[in-house]
Amino acid sequence: MRAFAVTKYTGPLQEIEAPEPVVGEHDVLVRVDAAGLNQLDEKIRTGEFKQILPYTLPLILGNDLAGVVIEVGAKVNSFKPGDEVYARPDTTRIGTFAERIAVAEADLALTPTSISMEEAASLPLVALTAWQALVERGKLQPGQKVLIHAGAGGVGSIAIQLAKHLGATIATTASAANADFVRGLGADIVIDYRSEDFEQVLHEYDLVLDSLGGKNLEKSLRVLRRGGTAIGISGPPDPAFAHEIGLNPLLRLVITGLSSRIRRQARKLGVSYEFLFMHASGDQLRRITRLVDDGVLRPVVGQVFSFDQTPQALQALRTGGIRGKAVISNTTRTVSVTDDR
């Protein structure tokens, strides 16, 4: 089958002829009708995560999919051929930039009935990230204050909507061109990252969702109230993450060193820092499906590329300027580009 793979770290995606997926007894074989693109794809391509995600090359890239069930394993009970499904496969089984993929039953959910395949494909990774940051980790409550960086981006656009549903007061960073857009998603306060310093404007926040890292993360610690939490999805990884994924003692030591500075800064301020590397979950996706079909969450698809254009799609992601998510489809292409922050 046709697929697009990383054959050498930092090199461009290459089209390859890949073997058919092996369908285990708890697996579901899915025809990939659409696949979302994520910054994680680019970080894997450049080798940024090769120490903590030791993939064997060539590696079929892709972490989001929506499609139709072709075949189910002998012990699969929840799905049947013809079902329309979506998923973020487990990190050990990525590869949605392909014509077909085998996904664990536990990682799949039926797609929302109110949206297209391309819209469904845009959701799994970013919606699960938002859910795990705000609900699972952050335990965001009505009346609390949350800062969501890059509100017009893939994660930010969904996180704002989810935080509004949870009853929080929401601040976000975005370009002036996207101010009305993020307000429409539910943001109460919009900081123009090009002309304003959010640290000078925001104070006593309960939670920050940071997708940018670096100096932005350091400044985010200083807008938190004592006892508040900053959750980073761009890093640096922390010791809890290293333990969670079972890294060897040497790599755990390296990870501890990478995050020691930011954790030390957090302790001095009386706040905490946590790194989130989202995990696959069909159960959480089913809850997200209900929110979509109830009109609480709406996907934001900024650009759709054809399957043949997968390498160019990843390059466009590197360039930036796509509002919401970019998606690969085997049938459609539209062009609609705006600043992604």
CSV table of C-alpha atoms in Angstrom, one decimal:
chain,number,residue,atom,x,y,z
A,1,MET,CA,0.0,0.0,0.0
A,2,ARG,CA,1.0,3.6,-0.5
A,3,ALA,CA,2.4,5.5,2.5
A,4,PHE,CA,4.6,8.5,3.4
A,5,ALA,CA,7.5,7.8,5.7
A,6,VAL,CA,10.5,9.3,7.4
A,7,THR,CA,13.5,7.4,6.0
A,8,LYS,CA,16.1,9.6,7.6
A,9,TYR,CA,15.8,12.1,10.5
A,10,THR,CA,15.6,15.7,9.3
A,11,GLY,CA,15.0,14.4,5.7
A,12,PRO,CA,11.8,15.0,3.7
A,13,LEU,CA,8.9,12.6,3.8
A,14,GLN,CA,9.2,9.9,1.1
A,15,GLU,CA,6.5,7.9,-0.5
A,16,ILE,CA,7.0,4.2,0.0
A,17,GLU,CA,5.3,0.9,-0.8
A,18,ALA,CA,4.5,-0.4,2.7
A,19,PRO,CA,3.4,-3.9,3.7
A,20,GLU,CA,-0.2,-4.3,4.6
A,21,PRO,CA,-1.0,-3.8,8.4
A,22,VAL,CA,-1.1,-6.9,10.6
A,23,VAL,CA,-4.4,-7.1,12.3
A,24,GLY,CA,-4.2,-8.6,15.7
A,25,GLU,CA,-7.2,-10.1,17.6
A,26,HIS,CA,-7.9,-6.9,19.4
A,27,ASP,CA,-7.2,-4.7,16.4
A,28,VAL,CA,-9.4,-2.9,13.8
A,29,LEU,CA,-8.2,-2.4,10.2
A,30,VAL,CA,-9.2,1.1,9.0
A,31,ARG,CA,-9.2,2.6,5.6
A,32,VAL,CA,-7.8,6.1,6.2
A,33,ASP,CA,-10.0,8.6,4.5
A,34,ALA,CA,-8.4,11.6,6.2
A,35,ALA,CA,-5.5,12.3,8.5
A,36,GLY,CA,-4.7,15.3,10.7
A,37,LEU,CA,-1.3,16.9,10.8
A,38,ASN,CA,0.3,17.9,14.1
A,39,GLN,CA,3.5,19.6,15.3
A,40,LEU,CA,4.3,16.2,16.8
A,41,ASP,CA,4.7,14.8,13.3
A,42,GLU,CA,7.3,17.5,12.6
A,43,LYS,CA,9.2,16.9,15.8
A,44,ILE,CA,9.3,13.1,15.1
A,45,ARG,CA,10.6,13.9,11.5
A,46,THR,CA,13.4,16.0,12.8
A,47,GLY,CA,14.4,13.5,15.5
A,48,GLU,CA,13.6,15.8,18.4
A,49,PHE,CA,11.9,12.9,20.3
A,50,LYS,CA,14.1,10.0,19.1
A,51,GLN,CA,15.6,9.4,22.6
A,52,ILE,CA,12.2,9.0,24.2
A,53,LEU,CA,10.3,7.6,21.2
A,54,PRO,CA,12.9,5.2,19.7
A,55,TYR,CA,11.2,4.5,16.4
A,56,THR,CA,12.8,2.2,13.7
A,57,LEU,CA,13.2,3.8,10.3
A,58,PRO,CA,11.6,3.9,7.8
A,59,LEU,CA,8.7,5.1,9.9
A,60,ILE,CA,5.2,5.9,8.5
A,61,LEU,CA,4.3,9.2,10.0
A,62,GLY,CA,0.9,10.4,11.1
A,63,ASN,CA,-0.9,10.6,14.5
A,64,ASP,CA,-4.6,11.3,13.6
A,65,LEU,CA,-7.1,9.5,11.4
A,66,ALA,CA,-10.7,9.2,10.4
A,67,GLY,CA,-11.9,6.5,8.1
A,68,VAL,CA,-14.0,3.4,7.6
A,69,VAL,CA,-13.6,0.0,9.3
A,70,ILE,CA,-12.5,-2.7,6.8
A,71,GLU,CA,-11.9,-5.7,9.1
A,72,VAL,CA,-11.9,-6.5,12.8
A,73,GLY,CA,-9.9,-8.9,14.9
A,74,ALA,CA,-11.3,-12.0,16.4
A,75,LYS,CA,-11.9,-10.5,19.8
A,76,VAL,CA,-13.2,-7.1,18.8
A,77,ASN,CA,-16.7,-6.4,20.0
A,78,SER,CA,-17.2,-2.6,19.6
A,79,PHE,CA,-16.8,-2.2,15.8
A,80,LYS,CA,-17.8,-3.8,12.6
A,81,PRO,CA,-16.9,-3.3,8.9
A,82,GLY,CA,-18.5,-0.2,7.5
A,83,ASP,CA,-18.3,1.8,10.8
A,84,GLU,CA,-16.9,5.3,10.5
A,85,VAL,CA,-14.3,5.8,13.2
A,86,TYR,CA,-11.5,8.1,14.3
A,87,ALA,CA,-8.5,7.8,16.6
A,88,ARG,CA,-5.1,8.9,17.8
A,89,PRO,CA,-3.3,5.6,17.6
A,90,ASP,CA,-0.9,4.7,20.5
A,91,THR,CA,2.5,6.2,20.1
A,92,THR,CA,4.0,2.7,19.4
A,93,ARG,CA,1.6,2.3,16.5
A,94,ILE,CA,1.5,5.6,14.6
A,95,GLY,CA,1.3,5.7,10.8
A,96,THR,CA,-1.8,7.4,9.6
A,97,PHE,CA,-0.2,8.9,6.5
A,98,ALA,CA,-1.0,5.6,4.7
A,99,GLU,CA,-4.0,4.1,2.9
A,100,ARG,CA,-4.7,1.7,5.7
A,101,ILE,CA,-3.8,1.2,9.4
A,102,ALA,CA,-4.5,-1.3,12.1
A,103,VAL,CA,-5.6,0.4,15.4
A,104,ALA,CA,-6.2,-1.1,18.8
A,105,GLU,CA,-9.9,-1.3,19.5
A,106,ALA,CA,-9.3,0.6,22.8
A,107,ASP,CA,-8.0,3.6,20.9
A,108,LEU,CA,-10.9,4.0,18.5
A,109,ALA,CA,-14.3,5.7,18.7
A,110,LEU,CA,-17.2,6.2,16.3
A,111,THR,CA,-16.9,9.6,14.5
A,112,PRO,CA,-19.3,12.4,15.4
A,113,THR,CA,-22.3,12.3,13.1
A,114,SER,CA,-22.5,16.0,12.7
A,115,ILE,CA,-19.1,16.6,11.0
A,116,SER,CA,-17.2,15.5,7.9
A,117,MET,CA,-14.3,13.0,7.8
A,118,GLU,CA,-11.8,15.8,7.3
A,119,GLU,CA,-13.2,17.6,10.4
A,120,ALA,CA,-13.2,14.3,12.4
A,121,ALA,CA,-9.5,13.7,11.4
A,122,SER,CA,-8.5,17.1,12.8
A,123,LEU,CA,-9.7,16.3,16.3
A,124,PRO,CA,-8.2,13.2,18.0
A,125,LEU,CA,-4.7,14.4,19.1
A,126,VAL,CA,-5.6,18.0,19.8
A,127,ALA,CA,-9.0,17.3,21.5
A,128,LEU,CA,-7.4,14.5,23.7
A,129,THR,CA,-4.5,16.9,24.5
A,130,ALA,CA,-7.0,19.6,25.6
A,131,TRP,CA,-9.1,17.1,27.6
A,132,GLN,CA,-6.1,15.6,29.4
A,133,ALA,CA,-4.6,19.0,30.1
A,134,LEU,CA,-7.8,20.8,31.4
A,135,VAL,CA,-9.9,17.9,32.8
A,136,GLU,CA,-7.6,15.0,33.6
A,137,ARG,CA,-4.5,16.9,34.8
A,138,GLY,CA,-5.7,20.5,35.4
A,139,LYS,CA,-9.1,19.6,37.0
A,140,LEU,CA,-10.4,23.0,35.8
A,141,GLN,CA,-13.4,24.1,37.7
A,142,PRO,CA,-16.1,26.7,37.0
A,143,GLY,CA,-15.0,30.2,37.9
A,144,GLN,CA,-11.3,29.4,37.7
A,145,LYS,CA,-9.0,31.3,35.3
A,146,VAL,CA,-6.9,29.6,32.6
A,147,LEU,CA,-4.4,31.0,30.1
A,148,ILE,CA,-4.3,29.1,26.8
A,149,HIS,CA,-1.4,30.0,24.6
A,150,ALA,CA,-1.7,30.1,20.7
A,151,GLY,CA,-5.5,30.2,20.8
A,152,ALA,CA,-5.9,30.0,17.1
A,153,GLY,CA,-3.8,26.9,16.7
A,154,GLY,CA,-4.8,23.3,16.7
A,155,VAL,CA,-4.7,22.6,20.4
A,156,GLY,CA,-5.6,26.1,21.5
A,157,SER,CA,-8.8,26.4,19.4
A,158,ILE,CA,-10.2,23.2,20.9
A,159,ALA,CA,-8.9,24.0,24.4
A,160,ILE,CA,-10.7,27.4,24.5
A,161,GLN,CA,-14.0,25.8,23.6
A,162,LEU,CA,-13.6,23.1,26.2
A,163,ALA,CA,-12.5,25.5,28.9
A,164,LYS,CA,-15.6,27.6,28.1
A,165,HIS,CA,-17.8,24.5,28.5
A,166,LEU,CA,-16.1,23.9,31.9
A,167,GLY,CA,-17.1,27.4,33.1
A,168,ALA,CA,-13.6,29.0,33.2
A,169,THR,CA,-12.6,32.5,32.5
A,170,ILE,CA,-10.2,32.2,29.5
A,171,ALA,CA,-7.3,34.4,28.4
A,172,THR,CA,-5.4,33.5,25.3
A,173,THR,CA,-2.5,34.8,23.1
A,174,ALA,CA,-3.1,35.3,19.4
A,175,SER,CA,-2.4,37.7,16.6
A,176,ALA,CA,-4.5,40.8,16.2
A,177,ALA,CA,-5.9,39.3,13.0
A,178,ASN,CA,-7.2,36.3,15.0
A,179,ALA,CA,-8.6,38.2,17.9
A,180,ASP,CA,-12.2,38.1,16.8
A,181,PHE,CA,-11.8,34.4,15.9
A,182,VAL,CA,-10.6,33.3,19.3
A,183,ARG,CA,-13.3,35.5,21.0
A,184,GLY,CA,-15.8,33.6,18.9
A,185,LEU,CA,-14.5,30.4,20.3
A,186,GLY,CA,-15.0,31.6,23.9
A,187,ALA,CA,-11.9,33.6,24.9
A,188,ASP,CA,-12.7,36.4,27.4
A,189,ILE,CA,-9.3,38.1,27.2
A,190,VAL,CA,-7.1,38.2,24.1
A,191,ILE,CA,-3.5,39.3,24.3
A,192,ASP,CA,-1.8,40.3,21.0
A,193,TYR,CA,1.5,38.4,21.3
A,194,ARG,CA,3.1,40.8,18.8
A,195,SER,CA,2.4,44.0,20.7
A,196,GLU,CA,1.5,43.0,24.3
A,197,ASP,CA,3.3,41.2,27.1
A,198,PHE,CA,0.9,38.8,28.7
A,199,GLU,CA,2.9,38.7,31.9
A,200,GLN,CA,2.2,42.4,32.4
A,201,VAL,CA,-1.6,42.0,31.9
A,202,LEU,CA,-2.5,38.7,33.5
A,203,HIS,CA,-2.3,37.8,37.2
A,204,GLU,CA,-3.4,35.1,39.7
A,205,TYR,CA,-4.3,32.5,37.1
A,206,ASP,CA,-5.1,28.9,38.2
A,207,LEU,CA,-3.9,27.1,35.2
A,208,VAL,CA,-1.8,27.7,32.0
A,209,LEU,CA,-1.7,25.5,29.0
A,210,ASP,CA,1.6,26.2,27.2
A,211,SER,CA,2.3,25.0,23.7
A,212,LEU,CA,5.3,27.1,23.0
A,213,GLY,CA,7.9,26.3,25.7
A,214,GLY,CA,11.1,28.3,26.3
A,215,LYS,CA,10.8,31.8,27.6
A,216,ASN,CA,7.1,31.7,27.1
A,217,LEU,CA,6.8,28.9,29.6
A,218,GLU,CA,9.0,30.7,32.1
A,219,LYS,CA,6.8,33.8,31.9
A,220,SER,CA,3.7,31.7,32.2
A,221,LEU,CA,4.8,30.5,35.6
A,222,ARG,CA,4.7,34.1,36.8
A,223,VAL,CA,1.1,34.7,35.9
A,224,LEU,CA,0.0,31.9,38.2
A,225,ARG,CA,-1.4,32.2,41.7
A,226,ARG,CA,0.5,30.3,44.4
A,227,GLY,CA,-0.5,26.7,44.0
A,228,GLY,CA,-1.3,27.1,40.3
A,229,THR,CA,-0.1,24.8,37.6
A,230,ALA,CA,1.5,25.2,34.2
A,231,ILE,CA,1.1,22.3,31.8
A,232,GLY,CA,3.5,22.2,29.0
A,233,ILE,CA,3.0,20.2,25.8
A,234,SER,CA,6.2,21.4,24.0
A,235,GLY,CA,8.5,20.4,26.9
A,236,PRO,CA,10.8,20.1,28.6
A,237,PRO,CA,9.8,16.6,29.7
A,238,ASP,CA,9.8,16.0,33.4
A,239,PRO,CA,10.7,13.1,35.7
A,240,ALA,CA,7.1,11.9,36.0
A,241,PHE,CA,6.9,11.5,32.2
A,242,ALA,CA,10.2,9.6,32.1
A,243,HIS,CA,8.9,7.2,34.7
A,244,GLU,CA,5.5,6.9,33.1
A,245,ILE,CA,6.9,5.7,29.7
A,246,GLY,CA,9.5,3.4,31.4
A,247,LEU,CA,12.7,5.0,30.3
A,248,ASN,CA,16.0,3.4,31.5
A,249,PRO,CA,17.8,5.1,34.5
A,250,LEU,CA,20.2,6.9,32.3
A,251,LEU,CA,17.5,8.5,30.1
A,252,ARG,CA,15.5,9.3,33.3
A,253,LEU,CA,18.5,11.2,34.6
A,254,VAL,CA,18.8,13.1,31.3
A,255,ILE,CA,15.1,14.0,31.3
A,256,THR,CA,15.4,15.2,34.9
A,257,GLY,CA,18.2,17.5,33.9
A,258,LEU,CA,16.3,18.9,31.0
A,259,SER,CA,13.5,20.1,33.2
A,260,SER,CA,15.4,20.9,36.3
A,261,ARG,CA,15.6,24.7,35.6
A,262,ILE,CA,11.9,25.2,34.9
A,263,ARG,CA,10.9,23.0,37.9
A,264,ARG,CA,13.2,25.0,40.2
A,265,GLN,CA,11.7,28.3,39.0
A,266,ALA,CA,8.3,26.9,39.6
A,267,ARG,CA,9.1,25.9,43.2
A,268,LYS,CA,10.5,29.3,44.0
A,269,LEU,CA,7.2,30.8,42.8
A,270,GLY,CA,5.1,28.3,44.8
A,271,VAL,CA,3.6,26.9,41.6
A,272,SER,CA,4.1,23.6,39.7
A,273,TYR,CA,5.1,22.5,36.2
A,274,GLU,CA,3.9,19.4,34.5
A,275,PHE,CA,4.8,18.0,31.1
A,276,LEU,CA,1.9,16.4,29.1
A,277,PHE,CA,2.5,13.9,26.4
A,278,MET,CA,-1.0,12.9,25.6
A,279,HIS,CA,-2.1,9.3,25.5
A,280,ALA,CA,-4.5,7.5,23.2
A,281,SER,CA,-8.0,6.9,24.6
A,282,GLY,CA,-11.1,5.7,22.8
A,283,ASP,CA,-13.1,6.3,26.0
A,284,GLN,CA,-12.2,10.0,26.1
A,285,LEU,CA,-12.8,10.3,22.4
A,286,ARG,CA,-16.4,9.0,22.9
A,287,ARG,CA,-16.9,11.8,25.4
A,288,ILE,CA,-15.5,14.3,22.9
A,289,THR,CA,-17.8,12.9,20.3
A,290,ARG,CA,-20.8,13.7,22.4
A,291,LEU,CA,-19.5,17.3,22.9
A,292,VAL,CA,-19.1,17.7,19.2
A,293,ASP,CA,-22.6,16.4,18.4
A,294,ASP,CA,-24.1,18.5,21.2
A,295,GLY,CA,-22.5,21.6,19.6
A,296,VAL,CA,-20.1,22.3,22.4
A,297,LEU,CA,-17.0,21.7,20.4
A,298,ARG,CA,-16.5,22.5,16.7
A,299,PRO,CA,-13.4,21.4,14.7
A,300,VAL,CA,-11.3,24.1,13.1
A,301,VAL,CA,-9.8,23.0,9.8
A,302,GLY,CA,-7.7,25.7,8.2
A,303,GLN,CA,-6.4,23.8,5.2
A,304,VAL,CA,-7.0,20.4,3.5
A,305,PHE,CA,-4.4,18.7,1.2
A,306,SER,CA,-4.7,15.7,-1.0
A,307,PHE,CA,-3.0,12.5,0.0
A,308,ASP,CA,-0.5,13.0,-2.8
A,309,GLN,CA,0.5,16.3,-1.2
A,310,THR,CA,1.4,14.9,2.2
A,311,PRO,CA,5.0,16.0,2.0
A,312,GLN,CA,4.0,19.6,1.0
A,313,ALA,CA,1.4,19.5,3.8
A,314,LEU,CA,4.0,18.8,6.4
A,315,GLN,CA,6.2,21.6,5.0
A,316,ALA,CA,3.2,24.0,5.2
A,317,LEU,CA,2.9,23.0,8.9
A,318,ARG,CA,6.5,24.0,9.4
A,319,THR,CA,5.9,27.4,7.7
A,320,GLY,CA,3.0,28.1,10.0
A,321,GLY,CA,0.1,30.5,9.4
A,322,ILE,CA,-2.6,27.8,9.4
A,323,ARG,CA,-5.6,28.5,11.6
A,324,GLY,CA,-6.7,25.4,13.5
A,325,LYS,CA,-5.6,22.2,11.9
A,326,ALA,CA,-4.2,21.1,8.5
A,327,VAL,CA,-5.7,17.8,7.2
A,328,ILE,CA,-4.8,15.3,4.5
A,329,SER,CA,-7.7,13.9,2.5
A,330,ASN,CA,-7.8,11.5,-0.5
A,331,THR,CA,-10.5,13.6,-2.2
A,332,THR,CA,-10.4,17.3,-1.2
A,333,ARG,CA,-8.2,20.4,-1.2
A,334,THR,CA,-9.1,23.9,0.0
A,335,VAL,CA,-6.9,26.8,0.7
A,336,SER,CA,-7.5,29.0,3.7
A,337,VAL,CA,-4.5,30.3,5.5
A,338,THR,CA,-4.3,32.6,8.5
A,339,ASP,CA,-1.9,33.1,11.4
A,340,ASP,CA,-2.0,30.1,13.7
A,341,ARG,CA,-1.5,32.0,17.0
